[in-house]
Coordinates of C-alpha atoms in Angstrom, one line a residue:
M1 CA 27.2 -8.7 -19.1
D2 CA 28.5 -5.6 -17.3
S3 CA 27.5 -2.2 -18.5
K4 CA 29.9 -0.2 -20.6
R5 CA 30.7 3.5 -20.7
I6 CA 30.6 5.0 -24.2
L7 CA 31.9 8.4 -25.2
G8 CA 30.2 10.0 -28.2
L9 CA 31.8 12.9 -30.0
D10 CA 30.3 15.3 -32.6
L11 CA 33.1 17.3 -34.2
G12 CA 32.1 20.2 -36.5
T13 CA 34.0 23.0 -38.1
N14 CA 33.1 25.5 -35.4
S15 CA 31.7 23.3 -32.6
I16 CA 32.5 20.2 -30.5
G17 CA 29.8 18.2 -28.8
W18 CA 30.2 15.2 -26.4
A19 CA 28.1 12.8 -24.4
L20 CA 29.2 10.1 -21.9
I21 CA 26.6 7.3 -21.3
D22 CA 26.6 4.1 -19.2
Y23 CA 24.8 1.3 -21.1
N24 CA 23.9 -2.2 -20.0
F25 CA 23.5 -4.3 -23.2
D26 CA 21.8 -7.3 -21.4
E27 CA 19.1 -5.1 -19.8
K28 CA 19.1 -2.7 -22.7
H29 CA 19.1 0.1 -20.3
G30 CA 21.4 3.1 -20.0
E31 CA 21.8 6.5 -18.5
I32 CA 23.6 9.7 -19.5
L33 CA 26.5 10.5 -17.2
G34 CA 27.3 13.8 -18.8
L35 CA 27.1 15.9 -21.9
S36 CA 28.1 19.4 -23.2
S37 CA 29.2 21.3 -26.2
R38 CA 31.7 24.0 -27.0
I39 CA 31.1 26.6 -29.7
I40 CA 34.1 28.2 -31.4
P41 CA 33.1 31.8 -32.3
M42 CA 34.0 32.2 -36.0
D43 CA 32.4 34.3 -38.8
Q44 CA 31.7 32.9 -42.2
G45 CA 34.9 34.2 -43.6
Q46 CA 37.0 32.5 -41.0
L47 CA 35.0 29.2 -41.5
T48 CA 35.7 29.3 -45.2
D49 CA 39.4 29.8 -44.5
F50 CA 39.4 27.0 -42.0
E51 CA 37.8 24.6 -44.4
K52 CA 40.4 25.5 -47.0
G53 CA 43.2 24.8 -44.5
N54 CA 44.3 28.5 -44.2
S55 CA 45.6 29.6 -40.9
I56 CA 43.5 32.2 -39.0
S57 CA 45.2 34.9 -37.0
Q58 CA 42.9 36.2 -34.2
T59 CA 45.7 38.6 -33.2
A60 CA 45.5 40.4 -36.5
D61 CA 41.8 41.0 -36.0
R62 CA 42.3 42.2 -32.5
T63 CA 45.0 44.6 -33.7
K64 CA 42.7 46.0 -36.4
Y65 CA 39.8 46.6 -34.0
R66 CA 42.1 48.1 -31.4
G67 CA 43.4 50.6 -34.0
V68 CA 39.8 51.6 -34.7
R69 CA 39.0 52.1 -31.0
R70 CA 42.1 54.2 -30.6
L71 CA 41.0 56.5 -33.5
Y72 CA 37.6 57.0 -31.8
Q73 CA 39.3 57.6 -28.4
R74 CA 41.7 60.2 -29.9
D75 CA 38.8 61.9 -31.7
N76 CA 36.8 62.1 -28.5
L77 CA 39.8 63.3 -26.5
R78 CA 40.4 66.2 -29.0
R79 CA 36.8 67.2 -28.7
D80 CA 36.8 67.0 -24.9
R81 CA 40.0 69.1 -24.6
L82 CA 38.5 71.7 -27.0
H83 CA 35.3 71.8 -24.9
R84 CA 37.4 72.7 -21.8
V85 CA 39.3 75.4 -23.6
L86 CA 36.2 77.0 -25.2
N87 CA 34.5 76.9 -21.8
I88 CA 37.3 78.7 -20.1
L89 CA 37.1 81.4 -22.9
C90 CA 33.3 81.6 -22.3
F91 CA 32.6 80.8 -26.0
L92 CA 30.1 78.0 -25.5
P93 CA 26.3 78.6 -25.7
E94 CA 24.6 78.1 -22.4
H95 CA 22.4 75.1 -23.6
Y96 CA 25.5 73.4 -25.0
K97 CA 27.7 74.0 -21.9
N98 CA 25.0 72.6 -19.6
E99 CA 25.2 69.2 -21.2
I100 CA 29.0 68.8 -20.7
D101 CA 30.6 67.5 -17.5
F102 CA 33.5 69.8 -16.6
D103 CA 34.0 68.4 -13.1
K104 CA 34.5 64.6 -13.2
K105 CA 34.7 63.6 -16.9
K106 CA 36.5 66.7 -18.0
G107 CA 34.8 67.9 -21.2
Q108 CA 32.7 64.8 -22.0
F109 CA 29.0 65.1 -22.9
K110 CA 26.4 64.2 -20.3
K111 CA 23.9 64.1 -23.2
E112 CA 25.1 64.9 -26.7
V113 CA 23.5 68.0 -28.2
K114 CA 24.0 70.2 -31.2
L115 CA 25.6 73.6 -30.6
N116 CA 23.7 75.3 -33.4
Y117 CA 20.2 74.2 -32.2
R118 CA 18.6 74.7 -28.8
Q119 CA 15.3 73.5 -27.4
N120 CA 12.9 76.2 -26.5
E121 CA 10.2 76.2 -23.7
S122 CA 7.7 74.5 -25.9
G123 CA 10.1 71.6 -26.6
K124 CA 10.9 72.6 -30.2
F125 CA 14.4 73.1 -31.5
E126 CA 15.3 76.5 -32.9
F127 CA 18.4 77.6 -34.8
L128 CA 20.8 79.6 -32.8
F129 CA 22.3 81.9 -35.4
M130 CA 19.3 83.5 -37.1
D131 CA 20.9 86.9 -37.6
S132 CA 23.7 85.4 -39.7
F133 CA 21.2 83.1 -41.5
Y134 CA 19.2 86.2 -42.6
E135 CA 22.4 87.8 -43.8
M136 CA 23.0 84.7 -45.9
V137 CA 19.5 84.7 -47.3
K138 CA 19.9 88.3 -48.3
D139 CA 23.1 87.4 -50.1
F140 CA 21.3 84.6 -51.9
R141 CA 18.4 86.9 -52.9
K142 CA 20.9 89.2 -54.4
H143 CA 22.7 86.6 -56.5
Q144 CA 20.0 84.0 -57.1
P145 CA 16.5 85.7 -56.9
S146 CA 14.9 83.0 -59.1
F147 CA 16.0 80.3 -56.8
F148 CA 13.4 81.2 -54.2
Y149 CA 10.4 80.3 -56.3
T150 CA 9.6 76.9 -57.7
K151 CA 8.1 76.6 -61.2
K152 CA 5.2 74.4 -60.1
N153 CA 3.4 76.3 -57.4
G154 CA 5.3 79.5 -56.8
E155 CA 6.0 78.7 -53.2
E156 CA 9.2 80.1 -51.7
T157 CA 12.1 77.7 -51.6
K158 CA 13.8 77.4 -48.2
I159 CA 17.5 77.6 -47.6
P160 CA 18.8 75.0 -45.1
Y161 CA 19.9 76.6 -41.8
D162 CA 23.1 74.5 -41.8
W163 CA 24.4 76.4 -44.9
T164 CA 25.0 79.2 -42.4
L165 CA 28.2 77.4 -41.4
Y166 CA 29.7 78.0 -44.9
Y167 CA 28.6 81.6 -44.9
L168 CA 30.3 82.1 -41.6
R169 CA 33.5 80.5 -42.8
K170 CA 33.6 83.1 -45.6
K171 CA 32.4 86.0 -43.4
A172 CA 35.1 85.3 -40.7
L173 CA 37.9 86.2 -43.2
T174 CA 36.8 89.9 -43.2
E175 CA 34.3 90.4 -40.4
K176 CA 33.9 89.7 -36.7
L177 CA 31.9 86.7 -35.6
T178 CA 30.2 86.2 -32.2
K179 CA 32.0 83.9 -29.7
E180 CA 29.3 81.3 -30.1
E181 CA 29.6 81.4 -33.9
L182 CA 33.4 81.0 -33.7
A183 CA 33.0 78.1 -31.3
W184 CA 30.7 76.4 -33.9
L185 CA 33.3 76.8 -36.6
I186 CA 36.2 75.5 -34.5
L187 CA 34.3 72.5 -33.3
N188 CA 33.3 71.7 -36.9
F189 CA 37.0 71.8 -37.9
N190 CA 37.9 69.7 -34.9
Q191 CA 35.3 67.1 -36.0
K192 CA 36.8 66.8 -39.5
R193 CA 40.5 67.0 -38.4
G194 CA 42.7 64.1 -39.4
Y195 CA 40.0 62.3 -41.4
Y196 CA 41.5 59.9 -43.9
Q197 CA 40.0 56.8 -45.5
L198 CA 41.6 54.8 -48.3
R199 CA 38.9 53.5 -50.7
G200 CA 40.1 50.9 -53.1
E201 CA 43.1 52.5 -54.7
E202 CA 45.9 54.7 -53.4
M203 CA 45.9 58.0 -55.3
E204 CA 49.1 59.5 -53.9
T205 CA 51.6 60.7 -56.5
Q206 CA 54.5 58.2 -56.8
E207 CA 58.0 59.3 -57.5
G208 CA 58.4 60.2 -61.2
K209 CA 54.6 59.9 -61.8
T210 CA 51.7 62.3 -61.7
K211 CA 48.0 61.5 -61.7
I212 CA 45.4 63.9 -62.8
F213 CA 41.6 63.8 -63.5
E214 CA 40.8 64.7 -67.1
V215 CA 37.7 65.0 -69.2
L216 CA 38.9 64.3 -72.8
K217 CA 37.0 64.6 -76.0
V218 CA 38.0 62.3 -78.9
R219 CA 39.1 64.3 -82.0
E220 CA 39.7 61.5 -84.4
V221 CA 40.1 57.8 -84.8
V222 CA 43.0 56.8 -87.2
D223 CA 43.3 53.5 -89.1
T224 CA 46.6 51.9 -88.2
G225 CA 46.6 49.6 -91.2
D226 CA 46.9 46.6 -88.9
I227 CA 44.3 43.9 -88.2
L228 CA 43.6 41.3 -85.5
K229 CA 44.7 37.9 -86.8
K230 CA 41.9 36.0 -85.1
T231 CA 39.0 38.1 -86.3
G232 CA 40.4 40.2 -89.1
E233 CA 39.1 43.4 -87.5
K234 CA 40.9 46.7 -88.2
L235 CA 42.8 48.4 -85.4
Y236 CA 42.5 52.1 -84.8
R237 CA 44.4 54.7 -82.8
V238 CA 42.4 57.1 -80.6
I239 CA 43.5 60.8 -80.6
F240 CA 42.0 63.3 -78.1
E241 CA 41.4 67.0 -78.9
N242 CA 44.4 68.1 -76.7
G243 CA 46.7 65.9 -78.9
W244 CA 47.1 63.0 -76.4
E245 CA 46.8 59.5 -77.7
Y246 CA 45.0 56.7 -75.9
D247 CA 47.3 54.0 -74.7
K248 CA 45.3 51.1 -76.3
L249 CA 44.1 50.4 -79.9
T250 CA 40.4 49.8 -80.6
T251 CA 38.4 47.8 -83.2
K252 CA 35.2 49.9 -82.7
P253 CA 35.8 53.5 -83.9
E254 CA 32.0 54.2 -83.5
N255 CA 32.4 53.9 -79.7
W256 CA 35.0 56.7 -79.7
L257 CA 34.5 59.3 -82.4
N258 CA 33.2 62.6 -80.9
K259 CA 32.7 61.0 -77.5
T260 CA 33.8 62.6 -74.2
K261 CA 35.3 60.4 -71.6
E262 CA 36.6 60.8 -68.0
Y263 CA 40.0 59.4 -67.0
I264 CA 42.6 59.4 -64.3
V265 CA 45.7 60.0 -66.4
T266 CA 49.0 58.8 -65.1
T267 CA 52.0 60.5 -66.7
S268 CA 55.6 59.2 -66.4
T269 CA 58.9 59.8 -68.1
T270 CA 60.7 56.8 -69.6
K271 CA 64.5 56.3 -69.6
D272 CA 64.8 57.8 -73.1
G273 CA 63.0 61.0 -72.0
S274 CA 59.8 60.4 -73.7
V275 CA 56.4 60.9 -72.0
K276 CA 54.2 57.9 -71.3
R277 CA 50.5 58.2 -70.4
T278 CA 48.1 55.5 -69.1
Y279 CA 44.4 56.0 -68.8
K280 CA 42.0 54.6 -66.1
S281 CA 38.4 55.1 -67.0
V282 CA 36.3 56.6 -64.2
D283 CA 32.9 58.1 -63.4
S284 CA 33.1 61.5 -61.6
E285 CA 29.5 61.0 -60.4
K286 CA 30.0 57.7 -58.7
D287 CA 33.7 56.8 -58.6
W288 CA 35.4 57.8 -55.3
I289 CA 38.9 58.0 -57.0
A290 CA 37.6 60.4 -59.6
I291 CA 35.6 62.5 -57.1
K292 CA 38.6 62.9 -54.8
K293 CA 41.0 63.8 -57.6
K294 CA 38.5 66.2 -59.3
T295 CA 37.9 67.9 -56.0
E296 CA 41.6 68.4 -55.4
Q297 CA 42.1 69.9 -58.8
D298 CA 39.0 72.2 -58.6
L299 CA 40.2 73.5 -55.2
D300 CA 43.8 74.0 -56.4
E301 CA 42.5 76.0 -59.4
Y302 CA 40.1 78.0 -57.4
I303 CA 42.6 79.0 -54.7
S304 CA 45.3 79.7 -57.2
Q305 CA 42.9 82.2 -58.9
N306 CA 41.7 83.6 -55.5
S307 CA 44.7 83.7 -53.3
N308 CA 42.9 85.2 -50.3
H309 CA 40.1 82.7 -50.4
T310 CA 39.7 79.3 -48.6
V311 CA 38.0 76.0 -48.9
G312 CA 35.0 77.4 -47.0
T313 CA 34.8 80.3 -49.4
Y314 CA 34.9 77.9 -52.3
I315 CA 32.0 75.8 -50.9
Y316 CA 29.8 78.9 -50.1
E317 CA 30.4 80.6 -53.5
T318 CA 29.7 77.4 -55.3
L319 CA 26.3 77.1 -53.4
L320 CA 25.7 80.8 -54.2
N321 CA 26.1 80.2 -57.9
N322 CA 24.4 76.8 -57.9
P323 CA 22.1 76.3 -54.9
S324 CA 21.1 72.8 -56.0
Q325 CA 24.7 71.6 -55.8
K326 CA 25.2 68.7 -53.4
I327 CA 28.1 69.2 -51.0
R328 CA 29.1 65.9 -49.5
G329 CA 30.3 63.3 -51.9
K330 CA 29.9 65.7 -54.8
L331 CA 31.5 69.1 -54.2
I332 CA 33.7 68.0 -51.3

């Protein structure tokens, strides 16, 4: 009996394997003529969609990643251009300027370094703007003398050097800064410029609707006289101290009376002219939506009361009054 060629295939969800053999059934002998495999690069999400029969668009993924790359490129381009302008004006500290390529790569870092710290001869990093730092410490000693001593061992509490940035943002409104200090501020603004990240839910005010963050205390819980048919439980209305009424009824008044709750309140006007409010429960310590909205309202209120002040002044004065205040993710 002549030998036969047999093709074997192994078809998987993200791989294909094959082998071609020549086999003689009489002599029970064969040889492998060729074999190989092809792996299809797919993550677990794509594999799950594939198994469900959903179509997969590689183009959409490429578009998303390309958009991210462009954002990074634009951010770096803004920084590189600013480096070149500040260098022409002689605003950059020497140690910082020496690590930037102004000849071939036009403003790009040779090795990325911090403008506000320089390495001394012993290899340690030292803060560049100590004079302004001591001015800030003096300000803190004046407003918060008790902050500098802990209750446990009486050792002096240290203020972070980087808080000097917020002090300089306030100082620059009325006093002259050095060229290097101004370069530090401008580069910091440039780093934050255009930052936007949508997290979970769009908070932009829609036409005819306003959204505000509110901390509301319950004044009373009123029996409506109605009951749930299935359980026979009484239904209650919830009234807040400012006169607003919660948009849902409750069967558990003990969970509401004299309690304080946080909400994003959406206010709209109906066709008949009445005001309608809906309440989304949030946590201003953890919930990004609440943190963002609360920050906006606090800033608006502060600046409306202090027309000649800025966001930088708001941050610094908040730290001055409450040095334990966390800035990122809490205050701003």
